[in-house]
GROMACS .gro file of C-alpha atoms in nm:
model
  227
    1UNK     CA    1   9.614  11.459   6.025
    2UNK     CA    2   9.223  11.506   6.198
    3UNK     CA    3   9.223  11.781   6.485
    4UNK     CA    4   9.199  11.520   6.756
    5UNK     CA    5   9.525  11.311   6.664
    6UNK     CA    6   9.711  11.681   6.605
    7UNK     CA    7   9.595  11.718   6.969
    8UNK     CA    8   9.711  11.422   7.103
    9UNK     CA    9  10.024  11.453   6.944
   10UNK     CA   10  10.131  11.822   7.039
   11UNK     CA   11   9.979  11.768   7.404
   12UNK     CA   12  10.254  11.439   7.430
   13UNK     CA   13  10.504  11.638   7.242
   14UNK     CA   14  10.490  11.905   7.486
   15UNK     CA   15  10.561  11.697   7.752
   16UNK     CA   16  10.811  11.504   7.635
   17UNK     CA   17  10.994  11.849   7.594
   18UNK     CA   18  10.953  11.962   7.918
   19UNK     CA   19  11.061  11.603   8.033
   20UNK     CA   20  11.409  11.722   7.863
   21UNK     CA   21  11.456  12.067   7.982
   22UNK     CA   22  11.397  11.997   8.336
   23UNK     CA   23  11.611  11.695   8.320
   24UNK     CA   24  11.886  11.897   8.264
   25UNK     CA   25  11.854  12.141   8.535
   26UNK     CA   26  12.051  12.099   8.850
   27UNK     CA   27  11.937  11.882   9.118
   28UNK     CA   28  11.763  11.941   9.433
   29UNK     CA   29  12.112  11.871   9.619
   30UNK     CA   30  12.252  12.074   9.380
   31UNK     CA   31  12.065  12.408   9.412
   32UNK     CA   32  12.026  12.396   9.761
   33UNK     CA   33  12.406  12.408   9.808
   34UNK     CA   34  12.416  12.681   9.521
   35UNK     CA   35  12.130  12.903   9.698
   36UNK     CA   36  12.048  12.780  10.028
   37UNK     CA   37  11.721  12.900  10.198
   38UNK     CA   38  11.749  13.143  10.454
   39UNK     CA   39  11.573  13.067  10.797
   40UNK     CA   40  11.328  13.318  10.710
   41UNK     CA   41  11.293  13.208  10.332
   42UNK     CA   42  11.134  12.913  10.521
   43UNK     CA   43  10.934  13.091  10.746
   44UNK     CA   44  10.759  13.233  10.466
   45UNK     CA   45  10.678  12.933  10.218
   46UNK     CA   46  10.566  12.777  10.510
   47UNK     CA   47  10.288  13.084  10.575
   48UNK     CA   48  10.220  13.056  10.244
   49UNK     CA   49  10.152  12.721  10.217
   50UNK     CA   50   9.938  12.709  10.501
   51UNK     CA   51   9.722  13.008  10.361
   52UNK     CA   52   9.714  12.849  10.020
   53UNK     CA   53   9.539  12.511  10.213
   54UNK     CA   54   9.204  12.733  10.236
   55UNK     CA   55   9.192  12.738   9.859
   56UNK     CA   56   9.039  12.403   9.735
   57UNK     CA   57   9.065  12.496   9.371
   58UNK     CA   58   9.493  12.575   9.385
   59UNK     CA   59   9.554  12.201   9.450
   60UNK     CA   60   9.348  12.150   9.081
   61UNK     CA   61   9.578  12.389   8.888
   62UNK     CA   62   9.924  12.252   9.055
   63UNK     CA   63   9.780  11.916   8.902
   64UNK     CA   64   9.705  12.074   8.593
   65UNK     CA   65  10.091  12.230   8.595
   66UNK     CA   66  10.231  11.881   8.683
   67UNK     CA   67  10.492  11.735   8.384
   68UNK     CA   68  10.297  11.432   8.353
   69UNK     CA   69   9.945  11.617   8.202
   70UNK     CA   70   9.689  11.346   8.081
   71UNK     CA   71   9.437  11.524   7.903
   72UNK     CA   72   9.240  11.222   7.747
   73UNK     CA   73   9.030  11.309   7.420
   74UNK     CA   74   8.734  11.146   7.491
   75UNK     CA   75   8.372  11.232   7.643
   76UNK     CA   76   8.072  11.156   7.912
   77UNK     CA   77   7.713  11.060   7.833
   78UNK     CA   78   7.500  10.853   8.078
   79UNK     CA   79   7.760  10.793   8.341
   80UNK     CA   80   7.515  10.872   8.643
   81UNK     CA   81   7.230  10.605   8.487
   82UNK     CA   82   7.471  10.324   8.656
   83UNK     CA   83   7.473  10.293   9.021
   84UNK     CA   84   7.856  10.248   9.033
   85UNK     CA   85   7.892  10.541   8.898
   86UNK     CA   86   7.697  10.747   9.114
   87UNK     CA   87   7.859  10.535   9.440
   88UNK     CA   88   8.198  10.647   9.270
   89UNK     CA   89   8.075  11.029   9.209
   90UNK     CA   90   7.977  10.983   9.594
   91UNK     CA   91   8.320  10.971   9.670
   92UNK     CA   92   8.484  11.258   9.452
   93UNK     CA   93   8.664  11.071   9.209
   94UNK     CA   94   8.475  11.175   8.950
   95UNK     CA   95   8.374  11.561   8.925
   96UNK     CA   96   8.129  11.764   8.666
   97UNK     CA   97   8.293  12.099   8.577
   98UNK     CA   98   8.160  12.342   8.329
   99UNK     CA   99   8.176  12.146   7.971
  100UNK     CA  100   8.412  11.877   8.163
  101UNK     CA  101   8.418  11.559   8.333
  102UNK     CA  102   8.719  11.566   8.568
  103UNK     CA  103   8.880  11.228   8.704
  104UNK     CA  104   9.083  11.236   8.996
  105UNK     CA  105   9.178  10.873   9.169
  106UNK     CA  106   9.334  11.037   9.442
  107UNK     CA  107   9.040  11.125   9.619
  108UNK     CA  108   8.951  10.762   9.596
  109UNK     CA  109   8.894  10.559   9.938
  110UNK     CA  110   9.063  10.304   9.862
  111UNK     CA  111   9.435  10.284   9.951
  112UNK     CA  112   9.621  10.040   9.846
  113UNK     CA  113  10.007  10.065   9.727
  114UNK     CA  114  10.152   9.948   9.468
  115UNK     CA  115  10.558  10.013   9.315
  116UNK     CA  116  10.501  10.177   9.055
  117UNK     CA  117  10.853  10.121   8.939
  118UNK     CA  118  10.791   9.746   8.904
  119UNK     CA  119  10.443   9.739   8.722
  120UNK     CA  120  10.472   9.560   8.382
  121UNK     CA  121  10.314   9.620   8.090
  122UNK     CA  122  10.196   9.248   8.010
  123UNK     CA  123  10.020   9.342   7.657
  124UNK     CA  124  10.067   9.526   7.369
  125UNK     CA  125   9.910   9.522   7.048
  126UNK     CA  126  10.046   9.332   6.706
  127UNK     CA  127  10.259   9.610   6.503
  128UNK     CA  128  10.310   9.852   6.805
  129UNK     CA  129  10.713   9.902   6.936
  130UNK     CA  130  10.852  10.100   7.211
  131UNK     CA  131  10.950  10.429   7.034
  132UNK     CA  132  11.074  10.625   7.370
  133UNK     CA  133  11.072  10.529   7.738
  134UNK     CA  134  11.048  10.802   8.012
  135UNK     CA  135  11.032  10.575   8.316
  136UNK     CA  136  11.205  10.650   8.603
  137UNK     CA  137  11.180  10.512   9.001
  138UNK     CA  138  10.832  10.771   9.024
  139UNK     CA  139  10.628  10.652   8.761
  140UNK     CA  140  10.601  10.442   8.425
  141UNK     CA  141  10.553  10.607   8.133
  142UNK     CA  142  10.583  10.460   7.752
  143UNK     CA  143  10.489  10.563   7.411
  144UNK     CA  144  10.442  10.298   7.118
  145UNK     CA  145  10.424  10.336   6.745
  146UNK     CA  146  10.319  10.139   6.486
  147UNK     CA  147  10.339  10.152   6.093
  148UNK     CA  148  10.109  10.334   6.043
  149UNK     CA  149  10.225  10.617   6.314
  150UNK     CA  150   9.966  10.534   6.535
  151UNK     CA  151  10.040  10.638   6.845
  152UNK     CA  152   9.986  10.478   7.224
  153UNK     CA  153  10.051  10.580   7.558
  154UNK     CA  154  10.074  10.416   7.864
  155UNK     CA  155  10.111  10.601   8.176
  156UNK     CA  156  10.153  10.489   8.536
  157UNK     CA  157  10.171  10.796   8.802
  158UNK     CA  158  10.092  10.816   9.148
  159UNK     CA  159   9.740  11.013   9.167
  160UNK     CA  160   9.720  11.379   9.240
  161UNK     CA  161  10.023  11.380   8.961
  162UNK     CA  162   9.766  11.343   8.680
  163UNK     CA  163   9.486  11.525   8.519
  164UNK     CA  164   9.202  11.352   8.329
  165UNK     CA  165   9.000  11.503   8.166
  166UNK     CA  166   8.689  11.425   7.901
  167UNK     CA  167   8.445  11.647   7.685
  168UNK     CA  168   8.107  11.620   7.861
  169UNK     CA  169   7.858  11.694   7.558
  170UNK     CA  170   8.105  11.486   7.256
  171UNK     CA  171   8.173  11.137   7.375
  172UNK     CA  172   8.107  10.846   7.550
  173UNK     CA  173   8.229  10.769   7.901
  174UNK     CA  174   8.163  10.394   8.060
  175UNK     CA  175   8.247  10.292   8.408
  176UNK     CA  176   8.425   9.928   8.420
  177UNK     CA  177   8.561   9.746   8.700
  178UNK     CA  178   8.963   9.689   8.576
  179UNK     CA  179   9.148   9.417   8.808
  180UNK     CA  180   8.933   9.513   9.073
  181UNK     CA  181   8.983   9.886   9.114
  182UNK     CA  182   8.703  10.144   8.942
  183UNK     CA  183   8.789  10.252   8.569
  184UNK     CA  184   8.688  10.470   8.286
  185UNK     CA  185   8.642  10.363   7.922
  186UNK     CA  186   8.621  10.632   7.649
  187UNK     CA  187   8.610  10.525   7.287
  188UNK     CA  188   8.516  10.724   6.970
  189UNK     CA  189   8.436  10.435   6.711
  190UNK     CA  190   8.456  10.705   6.393
  191UNK     CA  191   8.864  10.796   6.450
  192UNK     CA  192   8.918  10.451   6.632
  193UNK     CA  193   9.065  10.658   6.920
  194UNK     CA  194   9.014  10.649   7.315
  195UNK     CA  195   9.111  10.588   7.635
  196UNK     CA  196   9.110  10.349   7.974
  197UNK     CA  197   9.230  10.478   8.317
  198UNK     CA  198   9.210  10.299   8.661
  199UNK     CA  199   9.371  10.334   8.996
  200UNK     CA  200   9.333  10.420   9.316
  201UNK     CA  201   9.392  10.696   9.604
  202UNK     CA  202   9.780  10.572   9.560
  203UNK     CA  203   9.816  10.515   9.189
  204UNK     CA  204   9.646  10.617   8.869
  205UNK     CA  205   9.709  10.399   8.535
  206UNK     CA  206   9.597  10.595   8.200
  207UNK     CA  207   9.645  10.424   7.830
  208UNK     CA  208   9.493  10.640   7.556
  209UNK     CA  209   9.597  10.580   7.172
  210UNK     CA  210   9.488  10.484   6.818
  211UNK     CA  211   9.365  10.144   6.876
  212UNK     CA  212   9.040   9.919   6.872
  213UNK     CA  213   8.797   9.915   7.202
  214UNK     CA  214   8.898   9.585   7.276
  215UNK     CA  215   9.267   9.604   7.245
  216UNK     CA  216   9.255   9.919   7.468
  217UNK     CA  217   9.088   9.672   7.744
  218UNK     CA  218   9.347   9.424   7.700
  219UNK     CA  219   9.622   9.599   7.759
  220UNK     CA  220   9.423   9.776   8.059
  221UNK     CA  221   9.378   9.456   8.223
  222UNK     CA  222   9.710   9.308   8.152
  223UNK     CA  223   9.897   9.569   8.348
  224UNK     CA  224  10.061   9.389   8.641
  225UNK     CA  225  10.083   9.589   8.954
  226UNK     CA  226  10.289   9.503   9.253
  227UNK     CA  227  10.218   9.572   9.581
   0.00000   0.00000   0.00000
């Protein structure tokens, strides 16, 4: 098993395990009844929140710690040559941080809402079957596997709950319009693995896995969103 596939599977395994652990925890209502906040504690929390708003880096560290953590093993090459990319960068969707390219659709100026729970995956490549569905009212998260144990991950989440990171020096990222939204495609021909992401300030779609470039694009354009 090559390193990239191992990292992809290991990352998803941790995500699933974290989801399973959290699902066993008491609900917010149960916790609030068992250990209610005092007025003094609520004032302390409000004070801390106000203070933390002054530290911009905190919002990024919080997103990395989210349940949905998408680290796409893809990359970056020649993005700034495209005028559409430059325009997107000016919106702060794409940020250059050290050796990584971070894409954050929550910074988009486009604010169209969709009903994530009603999102439909309109196409799956032949041979792939649903292995696990972690979807709920706030996110769509599906794992598909084919007969050769090639994995395909599809996630639709609220923007701000997903962290997409590309290694700048090793891979290739291109801009593309997907269903009228800004999108980015990365693909590694040697490992036959890549990712597609698109969305706006309210939602983000991330598709990644081991299939052809054309199939990744076909999956992306056949994601049916409902406003």
